[in-house]
C-alpha positions as semicolon CSV with decimal commas, in nm:
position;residue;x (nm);y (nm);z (nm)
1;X;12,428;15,831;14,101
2;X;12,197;15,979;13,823
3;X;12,144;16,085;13,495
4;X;12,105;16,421;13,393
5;X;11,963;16,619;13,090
6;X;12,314;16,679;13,002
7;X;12,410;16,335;13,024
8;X;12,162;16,220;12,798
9;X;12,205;16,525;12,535
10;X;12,604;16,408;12,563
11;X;12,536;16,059;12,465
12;X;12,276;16,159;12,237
13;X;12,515;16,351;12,094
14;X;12,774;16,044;12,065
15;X;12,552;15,867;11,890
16;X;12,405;16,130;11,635
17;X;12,066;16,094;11,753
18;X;11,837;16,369;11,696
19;X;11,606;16,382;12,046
20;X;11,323;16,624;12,107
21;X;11,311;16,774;12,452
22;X;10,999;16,530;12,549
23;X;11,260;16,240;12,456
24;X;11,542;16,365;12,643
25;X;11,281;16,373;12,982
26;X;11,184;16,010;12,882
27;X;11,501;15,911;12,824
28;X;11,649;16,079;13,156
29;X;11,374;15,921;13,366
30;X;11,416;15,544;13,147
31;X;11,797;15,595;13,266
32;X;11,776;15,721;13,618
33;X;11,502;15,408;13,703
34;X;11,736;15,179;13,558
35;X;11,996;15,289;13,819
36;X;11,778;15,273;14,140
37;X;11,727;14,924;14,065
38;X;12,032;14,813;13,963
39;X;12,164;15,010;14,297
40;X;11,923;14,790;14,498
41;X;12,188;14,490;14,422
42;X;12,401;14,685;14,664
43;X;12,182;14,536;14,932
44;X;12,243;14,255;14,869
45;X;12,475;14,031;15,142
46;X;12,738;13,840;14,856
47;X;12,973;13,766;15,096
48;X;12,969;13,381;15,164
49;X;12,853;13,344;14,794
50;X;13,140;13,202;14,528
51;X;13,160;13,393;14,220
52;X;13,059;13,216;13,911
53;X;13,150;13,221;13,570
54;X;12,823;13,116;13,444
55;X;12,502;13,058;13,588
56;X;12,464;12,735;13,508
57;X;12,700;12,434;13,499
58;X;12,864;12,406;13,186
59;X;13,153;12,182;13,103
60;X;13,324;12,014;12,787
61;X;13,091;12,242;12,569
62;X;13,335;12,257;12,284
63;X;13,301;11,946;12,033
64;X;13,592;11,720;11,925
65;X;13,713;11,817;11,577
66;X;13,560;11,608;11,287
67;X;13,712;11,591;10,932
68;X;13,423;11,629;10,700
69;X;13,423;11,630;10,303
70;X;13,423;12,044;10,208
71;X;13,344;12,250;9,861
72;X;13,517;12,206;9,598
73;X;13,687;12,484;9,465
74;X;13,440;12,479;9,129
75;X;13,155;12,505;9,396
76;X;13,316;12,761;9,587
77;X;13,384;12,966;9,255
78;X;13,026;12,975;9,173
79;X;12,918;13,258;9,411
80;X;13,213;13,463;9,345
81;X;13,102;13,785;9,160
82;X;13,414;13,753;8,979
83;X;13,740;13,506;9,015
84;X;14,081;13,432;8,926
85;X;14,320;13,186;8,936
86;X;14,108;13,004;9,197
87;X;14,011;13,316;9,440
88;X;13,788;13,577;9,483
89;X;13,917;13,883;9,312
90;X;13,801;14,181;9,502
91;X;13,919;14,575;9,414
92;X;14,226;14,717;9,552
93;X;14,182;14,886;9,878
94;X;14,548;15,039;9,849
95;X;14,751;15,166;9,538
């Protein structure tokens, strides 16, 4: 597989980039490189190797759930640009 001019004046395109034609040869060689050694992991014999989820041992990561003393609402209130009632009052987004 490679990468093209076109491919890279498509995506360009995508993404509203504006690319000279000195960019788009960069670009198309950056992209093309990136392939031939990402295709060299097709070499590579996987099959007596288990497939892993993460490379390294991780278990139980998540911490227990701790009740802990929060704002109070005054607190809370004092970085709202404005407030009512107790909550952020923001402009309508529908009528």
């Amino acid at each position: 597989m490679s990468i093209s001019n076109n491919d890279v004046q498509h995506v360009a395109k995508l993404a509203r980039l504006n690319l000279t034609a000195e960019e788009e040869q960069t670009l198309t060689g950056q992209l093309n490189a990136i392939l031939k050694y990402a295709e060299k992991l097709n070499e590579l014999d996987t099959e007596d190797i288990e497939p892993t989820t993460h490379v390294l041992h991780v278990s139980n990561v998540m911490r227990e759930d701790e009740t802990k003393e929060s704002l109070t609402i005054e607190q809370v209130m004092r970085n709202a640009p404005e407030e009512e009632d107790g909550q952020f009052k923001v402009p309508a987004v529908m009528e």
